[in-house]
mmCIF file of N, CA and C in Angstrom:
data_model
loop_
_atom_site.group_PDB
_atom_site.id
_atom_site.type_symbol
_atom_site.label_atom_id
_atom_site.label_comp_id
_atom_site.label_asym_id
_atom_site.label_seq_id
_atom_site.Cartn_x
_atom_site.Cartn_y
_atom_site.Cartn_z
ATOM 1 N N UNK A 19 16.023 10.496 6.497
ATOM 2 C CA UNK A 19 14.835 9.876 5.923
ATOM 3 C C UNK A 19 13.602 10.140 6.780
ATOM 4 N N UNK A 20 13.645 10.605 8.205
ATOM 5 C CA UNK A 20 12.424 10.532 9.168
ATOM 6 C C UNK A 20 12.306 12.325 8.614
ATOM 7 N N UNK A 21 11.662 12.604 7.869
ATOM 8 C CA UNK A 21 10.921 13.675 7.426
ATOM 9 C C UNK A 21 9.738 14.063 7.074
ATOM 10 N N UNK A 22 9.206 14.880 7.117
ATOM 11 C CA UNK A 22 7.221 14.953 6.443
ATOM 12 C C UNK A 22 7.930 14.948 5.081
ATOM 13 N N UNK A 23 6.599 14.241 4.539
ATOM 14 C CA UNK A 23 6.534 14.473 2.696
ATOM 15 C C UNK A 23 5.950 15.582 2.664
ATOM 16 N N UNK A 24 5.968 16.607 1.906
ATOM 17 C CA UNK A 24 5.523 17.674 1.441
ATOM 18 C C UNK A 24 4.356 17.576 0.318
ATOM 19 N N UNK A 25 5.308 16.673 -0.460
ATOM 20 C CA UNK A 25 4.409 16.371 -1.986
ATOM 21 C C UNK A 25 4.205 14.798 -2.579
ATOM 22 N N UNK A 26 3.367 14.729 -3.176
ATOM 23 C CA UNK A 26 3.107 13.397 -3.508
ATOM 24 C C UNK A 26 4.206 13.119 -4.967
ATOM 25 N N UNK A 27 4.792 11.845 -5.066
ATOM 26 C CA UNK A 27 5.499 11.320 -6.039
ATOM 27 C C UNK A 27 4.613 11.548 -7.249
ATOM 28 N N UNK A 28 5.223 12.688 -8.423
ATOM 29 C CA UNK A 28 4.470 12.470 -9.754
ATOM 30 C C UNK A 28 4.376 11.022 -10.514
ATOM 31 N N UNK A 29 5.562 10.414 -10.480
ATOM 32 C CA UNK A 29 5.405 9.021 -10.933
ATOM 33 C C UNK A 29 4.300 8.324 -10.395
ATOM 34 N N UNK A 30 3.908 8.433 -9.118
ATOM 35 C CA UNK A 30 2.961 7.460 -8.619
ATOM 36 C C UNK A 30 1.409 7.862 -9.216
ATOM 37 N N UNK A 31 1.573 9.423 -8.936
ATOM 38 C CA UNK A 31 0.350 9.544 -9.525
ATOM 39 C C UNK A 31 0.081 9.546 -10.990
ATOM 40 N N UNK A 32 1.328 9.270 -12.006
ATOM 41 C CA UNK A 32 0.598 8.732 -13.176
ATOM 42 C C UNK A 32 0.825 7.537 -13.248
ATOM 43 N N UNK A 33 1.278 6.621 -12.828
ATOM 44 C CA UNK A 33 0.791 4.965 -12.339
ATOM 45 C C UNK A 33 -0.569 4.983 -12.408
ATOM 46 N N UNK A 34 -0.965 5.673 -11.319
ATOM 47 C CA UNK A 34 -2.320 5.533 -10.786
ATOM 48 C C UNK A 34 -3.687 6.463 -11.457
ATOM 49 N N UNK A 35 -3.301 7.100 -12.452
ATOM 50 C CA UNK A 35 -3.698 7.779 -13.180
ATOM 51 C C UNK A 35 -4.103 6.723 -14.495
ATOM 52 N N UNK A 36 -3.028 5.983 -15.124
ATOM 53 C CA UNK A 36 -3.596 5.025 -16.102
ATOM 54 C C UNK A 36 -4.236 3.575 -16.076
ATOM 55 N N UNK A 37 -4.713 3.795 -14.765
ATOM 56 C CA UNK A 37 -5.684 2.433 -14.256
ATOM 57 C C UNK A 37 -7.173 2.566 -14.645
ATOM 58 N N UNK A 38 -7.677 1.845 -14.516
ATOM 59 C CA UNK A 38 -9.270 1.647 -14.530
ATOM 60 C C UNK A 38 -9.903 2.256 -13.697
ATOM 61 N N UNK A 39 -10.550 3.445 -14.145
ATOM 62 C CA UNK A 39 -11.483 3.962 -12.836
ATOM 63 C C UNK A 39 -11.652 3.360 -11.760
ATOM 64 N N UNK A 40 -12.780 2.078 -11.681
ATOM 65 C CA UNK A 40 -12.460 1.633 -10.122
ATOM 66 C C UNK A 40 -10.510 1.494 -9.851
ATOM 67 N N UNK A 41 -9.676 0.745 -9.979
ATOM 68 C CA UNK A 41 -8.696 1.086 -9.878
ATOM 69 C C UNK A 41 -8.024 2.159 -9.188
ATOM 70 N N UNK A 42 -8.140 3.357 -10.013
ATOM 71 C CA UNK A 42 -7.691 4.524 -9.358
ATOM 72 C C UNK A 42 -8.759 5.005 -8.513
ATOM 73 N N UNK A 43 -9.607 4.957 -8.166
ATOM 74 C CA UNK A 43 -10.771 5.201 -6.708
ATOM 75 C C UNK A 43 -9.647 4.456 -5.616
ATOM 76 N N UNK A 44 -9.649 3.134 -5.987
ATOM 77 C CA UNK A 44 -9.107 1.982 -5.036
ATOM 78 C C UNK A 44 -7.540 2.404 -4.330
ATOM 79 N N UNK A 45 -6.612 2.779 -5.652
ATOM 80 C CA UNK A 45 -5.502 3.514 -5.223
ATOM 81 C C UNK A 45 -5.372 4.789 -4.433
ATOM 82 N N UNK A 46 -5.976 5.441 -4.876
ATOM 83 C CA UNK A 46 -6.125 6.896 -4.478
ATOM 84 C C UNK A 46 -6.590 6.646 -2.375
ATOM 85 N N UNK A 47 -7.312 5.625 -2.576
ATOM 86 C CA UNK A 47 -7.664 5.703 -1.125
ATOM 87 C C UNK A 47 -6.639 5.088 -0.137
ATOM 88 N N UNK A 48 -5.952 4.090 -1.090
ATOM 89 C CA UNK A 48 -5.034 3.709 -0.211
ATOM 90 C C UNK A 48 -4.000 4.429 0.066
ATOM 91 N N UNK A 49 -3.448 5.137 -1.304
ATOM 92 C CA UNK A 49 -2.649 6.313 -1.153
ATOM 93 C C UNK A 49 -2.636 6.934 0.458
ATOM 94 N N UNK A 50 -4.089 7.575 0.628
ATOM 95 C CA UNK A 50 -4.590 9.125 1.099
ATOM 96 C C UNK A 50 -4.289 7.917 2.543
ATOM 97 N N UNK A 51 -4.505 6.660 2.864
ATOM 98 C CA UNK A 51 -4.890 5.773 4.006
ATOM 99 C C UNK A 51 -3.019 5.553 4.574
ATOM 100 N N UNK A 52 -2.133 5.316 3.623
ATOM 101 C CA UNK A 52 -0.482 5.134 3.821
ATOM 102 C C UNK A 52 -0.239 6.709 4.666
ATOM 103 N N UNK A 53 -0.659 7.630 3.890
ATOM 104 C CA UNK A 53 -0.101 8.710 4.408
ATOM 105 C C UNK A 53 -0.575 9.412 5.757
ATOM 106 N N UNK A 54 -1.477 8.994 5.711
ATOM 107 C CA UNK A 54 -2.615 9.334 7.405
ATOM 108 C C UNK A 54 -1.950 8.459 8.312
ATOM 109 N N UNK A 55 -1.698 7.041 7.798
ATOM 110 C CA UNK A 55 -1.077 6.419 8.480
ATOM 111 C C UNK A 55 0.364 6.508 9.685
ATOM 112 N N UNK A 56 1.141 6.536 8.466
ATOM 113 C CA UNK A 56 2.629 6.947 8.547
ATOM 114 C C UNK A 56 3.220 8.149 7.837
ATOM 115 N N UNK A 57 3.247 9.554 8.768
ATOM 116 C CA UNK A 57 3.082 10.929 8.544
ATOM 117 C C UNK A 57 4.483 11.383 7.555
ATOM 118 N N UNK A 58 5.545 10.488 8.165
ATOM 119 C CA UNK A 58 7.030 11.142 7.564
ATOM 120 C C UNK A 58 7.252 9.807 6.540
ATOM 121 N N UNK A 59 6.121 9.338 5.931
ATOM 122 C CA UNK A 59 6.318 8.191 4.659
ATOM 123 C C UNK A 59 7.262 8.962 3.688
ATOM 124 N N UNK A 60 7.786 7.616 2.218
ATOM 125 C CA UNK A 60 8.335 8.208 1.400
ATOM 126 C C UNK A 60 7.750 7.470 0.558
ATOM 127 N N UNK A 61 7.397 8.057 -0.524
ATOM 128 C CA UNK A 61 6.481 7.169 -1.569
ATOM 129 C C UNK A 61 7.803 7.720 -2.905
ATOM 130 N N UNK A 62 7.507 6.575 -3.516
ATOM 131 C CA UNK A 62 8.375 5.831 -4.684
ATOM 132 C C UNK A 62 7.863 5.232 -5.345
ATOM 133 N N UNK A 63 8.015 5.843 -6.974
ATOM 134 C CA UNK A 63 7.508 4.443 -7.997
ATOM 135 C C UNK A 63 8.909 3.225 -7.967
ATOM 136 N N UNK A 64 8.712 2.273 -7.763
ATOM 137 C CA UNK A 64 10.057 1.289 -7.880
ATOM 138 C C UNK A 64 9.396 0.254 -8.332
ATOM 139 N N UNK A 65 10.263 -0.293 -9.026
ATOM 140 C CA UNK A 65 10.040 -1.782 -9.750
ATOM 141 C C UNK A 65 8.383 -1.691 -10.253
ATOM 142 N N UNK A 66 8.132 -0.431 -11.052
ATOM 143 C CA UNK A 66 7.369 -0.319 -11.915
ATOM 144 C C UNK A 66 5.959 -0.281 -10.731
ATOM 145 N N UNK A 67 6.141 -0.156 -9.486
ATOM 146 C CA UNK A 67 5.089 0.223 -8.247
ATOM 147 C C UNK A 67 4.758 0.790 -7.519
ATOM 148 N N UNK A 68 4.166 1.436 -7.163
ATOM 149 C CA UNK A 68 4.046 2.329 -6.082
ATOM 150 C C UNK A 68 4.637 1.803 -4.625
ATOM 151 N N UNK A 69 5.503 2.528 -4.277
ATOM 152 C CA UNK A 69 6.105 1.226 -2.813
ATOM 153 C C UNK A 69 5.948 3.053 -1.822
ATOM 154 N N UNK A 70 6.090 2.479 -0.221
ATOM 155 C CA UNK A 70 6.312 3.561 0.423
ATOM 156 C C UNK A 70 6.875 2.936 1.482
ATOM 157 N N UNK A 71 8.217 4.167 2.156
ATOM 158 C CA UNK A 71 8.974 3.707 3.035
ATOM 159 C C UNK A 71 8.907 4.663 4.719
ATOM 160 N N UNK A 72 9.026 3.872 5.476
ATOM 161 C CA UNK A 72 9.386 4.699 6.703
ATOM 162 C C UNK A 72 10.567 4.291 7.111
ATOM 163 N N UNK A 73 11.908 5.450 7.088
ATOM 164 C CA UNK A 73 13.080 4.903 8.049
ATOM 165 C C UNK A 73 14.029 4.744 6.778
ATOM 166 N N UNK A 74 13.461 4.162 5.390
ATOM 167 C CA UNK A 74 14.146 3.854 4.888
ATOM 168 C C UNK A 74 14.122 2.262 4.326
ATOM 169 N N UNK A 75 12.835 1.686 5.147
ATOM 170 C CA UNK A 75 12.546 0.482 5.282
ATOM 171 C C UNK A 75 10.897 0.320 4.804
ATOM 172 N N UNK A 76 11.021 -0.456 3.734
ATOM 173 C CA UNK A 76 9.492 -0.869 3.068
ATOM 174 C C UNK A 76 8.478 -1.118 4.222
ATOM 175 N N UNK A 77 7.852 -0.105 3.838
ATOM 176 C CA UNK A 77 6.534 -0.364 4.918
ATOM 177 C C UNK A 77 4.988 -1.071 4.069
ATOM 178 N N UNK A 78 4.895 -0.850 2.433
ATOM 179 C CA UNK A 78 3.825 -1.258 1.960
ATOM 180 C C UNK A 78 4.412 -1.007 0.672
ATOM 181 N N UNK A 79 3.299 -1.796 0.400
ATOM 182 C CA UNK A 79 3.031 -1.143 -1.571
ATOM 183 C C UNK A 79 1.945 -1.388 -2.223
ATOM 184 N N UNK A 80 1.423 -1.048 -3.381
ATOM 185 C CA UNK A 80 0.190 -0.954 -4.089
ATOM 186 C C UNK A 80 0.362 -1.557 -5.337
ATOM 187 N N UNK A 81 -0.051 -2.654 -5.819
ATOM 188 C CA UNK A 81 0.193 -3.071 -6.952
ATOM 189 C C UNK A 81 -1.235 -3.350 -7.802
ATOM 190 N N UNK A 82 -1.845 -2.816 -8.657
ATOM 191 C CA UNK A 82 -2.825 -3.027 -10.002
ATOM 192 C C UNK A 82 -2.547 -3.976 -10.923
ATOM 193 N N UNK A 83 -3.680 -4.956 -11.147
ATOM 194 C CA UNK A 83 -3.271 -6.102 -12.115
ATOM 195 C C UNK A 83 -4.404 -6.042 -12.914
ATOM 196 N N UNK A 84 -4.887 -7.027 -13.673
ATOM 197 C CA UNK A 84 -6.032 -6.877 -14.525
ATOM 198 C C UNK A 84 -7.609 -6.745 -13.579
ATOM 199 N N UNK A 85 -7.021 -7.088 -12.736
ATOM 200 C CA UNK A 85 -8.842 -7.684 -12.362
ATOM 201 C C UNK A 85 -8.841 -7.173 -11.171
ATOM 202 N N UNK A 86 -7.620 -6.604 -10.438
ATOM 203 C CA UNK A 86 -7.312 -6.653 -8.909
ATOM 204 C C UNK A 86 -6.643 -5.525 -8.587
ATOM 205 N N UNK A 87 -6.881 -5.299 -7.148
ATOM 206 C CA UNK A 87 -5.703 -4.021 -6.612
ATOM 207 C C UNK A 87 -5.172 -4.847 -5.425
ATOM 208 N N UNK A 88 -3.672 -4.841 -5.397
ATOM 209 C CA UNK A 88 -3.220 -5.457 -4.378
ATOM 210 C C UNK A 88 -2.111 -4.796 -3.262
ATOM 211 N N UNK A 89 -2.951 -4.876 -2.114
ATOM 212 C CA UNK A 89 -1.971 -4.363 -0.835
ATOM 213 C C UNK A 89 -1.038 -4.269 -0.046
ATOM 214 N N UNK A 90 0.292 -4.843 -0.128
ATOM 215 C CA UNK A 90 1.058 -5.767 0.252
ATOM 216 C C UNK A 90 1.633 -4.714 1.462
ATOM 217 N N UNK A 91 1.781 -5.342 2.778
ATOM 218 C CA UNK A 91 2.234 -4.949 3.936
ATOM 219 C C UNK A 91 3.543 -5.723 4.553
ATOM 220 N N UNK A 92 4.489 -4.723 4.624
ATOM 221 C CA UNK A 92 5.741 -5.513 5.108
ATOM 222 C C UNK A 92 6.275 -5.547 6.245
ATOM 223 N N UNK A 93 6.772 -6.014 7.220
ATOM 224 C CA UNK A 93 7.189 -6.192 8.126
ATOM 225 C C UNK A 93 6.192 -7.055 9.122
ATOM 226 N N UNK A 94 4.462 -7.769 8.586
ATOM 227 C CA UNK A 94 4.215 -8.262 8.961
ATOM 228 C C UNK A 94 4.035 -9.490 9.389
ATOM 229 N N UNK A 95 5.236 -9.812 10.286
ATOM 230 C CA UNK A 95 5.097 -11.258 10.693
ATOM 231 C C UNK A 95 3.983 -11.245 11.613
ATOM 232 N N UNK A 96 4.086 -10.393 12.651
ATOM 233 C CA UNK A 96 2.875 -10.350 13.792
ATOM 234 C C UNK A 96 1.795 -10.060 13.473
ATOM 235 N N UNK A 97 1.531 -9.867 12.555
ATOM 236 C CA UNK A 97 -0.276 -9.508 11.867
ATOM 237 C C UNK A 97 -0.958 -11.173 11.427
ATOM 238 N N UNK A 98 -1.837 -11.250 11.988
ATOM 239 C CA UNK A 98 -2.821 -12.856 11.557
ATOM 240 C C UNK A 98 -3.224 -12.248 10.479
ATOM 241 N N UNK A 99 -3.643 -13.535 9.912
ATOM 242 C CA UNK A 99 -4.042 -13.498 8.593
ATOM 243 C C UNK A 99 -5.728 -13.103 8.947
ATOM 244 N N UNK A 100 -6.433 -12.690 7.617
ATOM 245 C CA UNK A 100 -8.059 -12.608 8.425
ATOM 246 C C UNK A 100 -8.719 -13.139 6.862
ATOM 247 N N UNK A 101 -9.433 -14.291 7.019
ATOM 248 C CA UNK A 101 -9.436 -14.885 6.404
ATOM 249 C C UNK A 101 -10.733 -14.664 5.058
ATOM 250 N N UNK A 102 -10.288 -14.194 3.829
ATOM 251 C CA UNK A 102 -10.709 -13.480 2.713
ATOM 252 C C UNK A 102 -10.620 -12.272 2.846
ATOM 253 N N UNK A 103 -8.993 -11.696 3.795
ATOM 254 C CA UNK A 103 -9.110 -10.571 3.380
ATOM 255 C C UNK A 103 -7.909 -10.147 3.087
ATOM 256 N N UNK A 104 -6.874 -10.662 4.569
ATOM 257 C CA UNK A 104 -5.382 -11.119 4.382
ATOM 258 C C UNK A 104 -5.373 -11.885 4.646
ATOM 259 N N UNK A 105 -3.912 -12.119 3.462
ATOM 260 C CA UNK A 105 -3.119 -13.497 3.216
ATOM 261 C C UNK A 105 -1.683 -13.381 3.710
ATOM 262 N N UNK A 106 -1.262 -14.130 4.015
ATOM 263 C CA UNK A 106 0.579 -14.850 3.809
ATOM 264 C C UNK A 106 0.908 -14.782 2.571
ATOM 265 N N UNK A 107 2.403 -14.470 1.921
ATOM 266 C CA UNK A 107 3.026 -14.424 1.067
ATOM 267 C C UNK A 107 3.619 -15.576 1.185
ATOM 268 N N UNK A 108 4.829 -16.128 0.429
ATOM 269 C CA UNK A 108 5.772 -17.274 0.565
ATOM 270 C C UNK A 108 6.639 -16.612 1.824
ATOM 271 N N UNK A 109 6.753 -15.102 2.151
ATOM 272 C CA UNK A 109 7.568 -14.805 2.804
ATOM 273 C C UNK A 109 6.818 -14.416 4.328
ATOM 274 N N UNK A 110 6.834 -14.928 5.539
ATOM 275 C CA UNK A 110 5.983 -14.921 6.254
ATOM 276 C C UNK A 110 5.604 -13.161 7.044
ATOM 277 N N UNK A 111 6.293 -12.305 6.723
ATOM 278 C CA UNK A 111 6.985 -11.453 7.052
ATOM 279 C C UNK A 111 6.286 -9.981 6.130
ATOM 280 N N UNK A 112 5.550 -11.005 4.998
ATOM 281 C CA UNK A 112 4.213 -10.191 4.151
ATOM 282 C C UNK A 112 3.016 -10.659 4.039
ATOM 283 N N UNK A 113 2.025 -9.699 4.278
ATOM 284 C CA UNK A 113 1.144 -9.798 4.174
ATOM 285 C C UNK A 113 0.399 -9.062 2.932
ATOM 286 N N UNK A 114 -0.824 -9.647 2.292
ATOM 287 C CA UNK A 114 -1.787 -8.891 1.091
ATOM 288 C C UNK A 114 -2.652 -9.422 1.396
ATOM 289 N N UNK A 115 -3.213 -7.615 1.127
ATOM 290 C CA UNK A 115 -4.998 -7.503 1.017
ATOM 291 C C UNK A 115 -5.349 -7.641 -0.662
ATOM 292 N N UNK A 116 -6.343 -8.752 -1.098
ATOM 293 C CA UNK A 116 -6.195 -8.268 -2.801
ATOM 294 C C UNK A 116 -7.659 -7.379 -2.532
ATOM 295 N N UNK A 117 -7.823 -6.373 -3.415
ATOM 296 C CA UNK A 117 -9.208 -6.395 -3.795
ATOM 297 C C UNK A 117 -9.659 -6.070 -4.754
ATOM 298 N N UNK A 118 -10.826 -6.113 -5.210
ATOM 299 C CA UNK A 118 -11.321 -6.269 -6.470
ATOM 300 C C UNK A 118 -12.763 -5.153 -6.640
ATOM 301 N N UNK A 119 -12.832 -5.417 -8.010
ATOM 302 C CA UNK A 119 -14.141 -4.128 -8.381
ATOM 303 C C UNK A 119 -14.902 -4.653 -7.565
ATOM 304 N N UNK A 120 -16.008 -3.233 -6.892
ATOM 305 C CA UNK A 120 -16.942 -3.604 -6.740
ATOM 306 C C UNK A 120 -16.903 -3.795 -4.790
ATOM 307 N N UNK A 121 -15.702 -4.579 -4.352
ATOM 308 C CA UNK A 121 -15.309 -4.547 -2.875
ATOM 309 C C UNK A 121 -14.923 -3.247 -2.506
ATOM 310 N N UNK A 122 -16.037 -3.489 -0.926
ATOM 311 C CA UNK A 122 -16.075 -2.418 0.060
ATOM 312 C C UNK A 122 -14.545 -2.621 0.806
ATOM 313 N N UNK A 123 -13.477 -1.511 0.958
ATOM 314 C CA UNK A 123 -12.296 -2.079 1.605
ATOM 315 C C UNK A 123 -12.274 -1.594 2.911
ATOM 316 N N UNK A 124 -12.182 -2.090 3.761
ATOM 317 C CA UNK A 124 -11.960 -1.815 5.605
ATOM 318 C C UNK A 124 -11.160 -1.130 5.691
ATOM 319 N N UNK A 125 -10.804 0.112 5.155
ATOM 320 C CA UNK A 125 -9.820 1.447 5.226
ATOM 321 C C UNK A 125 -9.199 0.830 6.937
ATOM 322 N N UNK A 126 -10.254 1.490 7.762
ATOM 323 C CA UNK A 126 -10.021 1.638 9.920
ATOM 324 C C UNK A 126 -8.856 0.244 9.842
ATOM 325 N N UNK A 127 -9.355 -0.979 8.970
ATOM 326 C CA UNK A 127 -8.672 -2.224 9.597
ATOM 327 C C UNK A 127 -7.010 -2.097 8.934
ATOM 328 N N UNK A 128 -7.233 -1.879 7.416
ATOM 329 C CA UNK A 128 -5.935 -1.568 7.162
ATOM 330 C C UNK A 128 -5.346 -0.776 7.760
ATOM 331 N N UNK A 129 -5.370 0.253 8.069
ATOM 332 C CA UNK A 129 -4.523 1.639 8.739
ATOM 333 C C UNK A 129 -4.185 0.564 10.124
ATOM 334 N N UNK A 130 -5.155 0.274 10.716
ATOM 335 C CA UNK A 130 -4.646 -0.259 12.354
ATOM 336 C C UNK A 130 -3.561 -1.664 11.907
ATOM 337 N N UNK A 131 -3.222 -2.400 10.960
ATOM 338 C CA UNK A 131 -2.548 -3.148 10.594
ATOM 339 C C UNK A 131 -1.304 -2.388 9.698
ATOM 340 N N UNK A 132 -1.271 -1.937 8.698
ATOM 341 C CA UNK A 132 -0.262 -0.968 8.869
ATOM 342 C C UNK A 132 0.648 -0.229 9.555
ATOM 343 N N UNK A 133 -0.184 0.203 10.603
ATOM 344 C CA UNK A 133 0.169 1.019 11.258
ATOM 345 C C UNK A 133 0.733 -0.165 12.595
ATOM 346 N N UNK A 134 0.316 -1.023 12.881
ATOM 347 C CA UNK A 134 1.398 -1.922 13.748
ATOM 348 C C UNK A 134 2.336 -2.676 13.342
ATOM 349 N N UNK A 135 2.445 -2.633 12.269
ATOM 350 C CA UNK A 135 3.263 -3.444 11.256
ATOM 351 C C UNK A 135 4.787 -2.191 11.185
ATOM 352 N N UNK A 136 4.423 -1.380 10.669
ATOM 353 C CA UNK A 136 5.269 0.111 10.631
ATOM 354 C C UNK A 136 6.266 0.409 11.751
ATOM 355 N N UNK A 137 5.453 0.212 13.135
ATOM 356 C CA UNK A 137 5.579 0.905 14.305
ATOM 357 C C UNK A 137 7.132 0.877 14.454
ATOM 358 N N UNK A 138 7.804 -0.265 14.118
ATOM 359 C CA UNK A 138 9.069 -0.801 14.732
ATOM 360 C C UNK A 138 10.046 -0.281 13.498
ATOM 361 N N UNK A 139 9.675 0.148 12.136
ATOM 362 C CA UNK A 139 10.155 0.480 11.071
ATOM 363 C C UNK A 139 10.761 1.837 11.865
#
């Protein structure tokens, strides 16, 4: 599983293809931000989402809703919350960024939270 991706998941990119313009701007960056991130990622449409793994072990995922794009980061217990930007899940162990049309997203802050979240993946 510790391999470079070569190519991007076609499933993901027509996920992300039948969103709402802002939407797919929003995806697309997070996309391009997972993979800069974490070099030997594995991206997967699962449970109807874009999820991506390092190791073999959920490192994030991208989920689109009506109004929202949402970030969800896993393995973060050690990441604080920052308040209106990340949240706590019920599971302490996830974290989400939501964001919405129109929001500027802190690419630098996600990647450096990701990317310590990952590290141990």
């Amino acid at each position: 599983m510790n391999q470079e991706v070569t190519q991007l998941n076609q499933e993901v990119a027509q996920y992300i293809q039948k969103l709402q313009q802002w939407q797919v701007e929003v995806c697309e960056s997070l996309r391009k931000l997972v993979f800069k991130t974490i070099p030997a990622v594995e991206e997967r449409l699962q449970y109807g989402k874009p999820h991506y793994l390092k190791n073999g072990h959920y490192a994030c995922v991208i989920h689109a809703a009506k109004d929202k794009v949402s970030f969800m980061i896993f393995n973060a217990g050690g990441l604080e919350e920052i308040k209106g930007f990340i949240k706590s899940m019920s599971d302490p162990n996830r974290k989400t960024a939501t964001i919405t049309e129109g929001q500027k997203v802190d690419s630098a802050l996600l990647a450096k939270l990701l990317k310590k979240a990952s590290a141990s993946l």
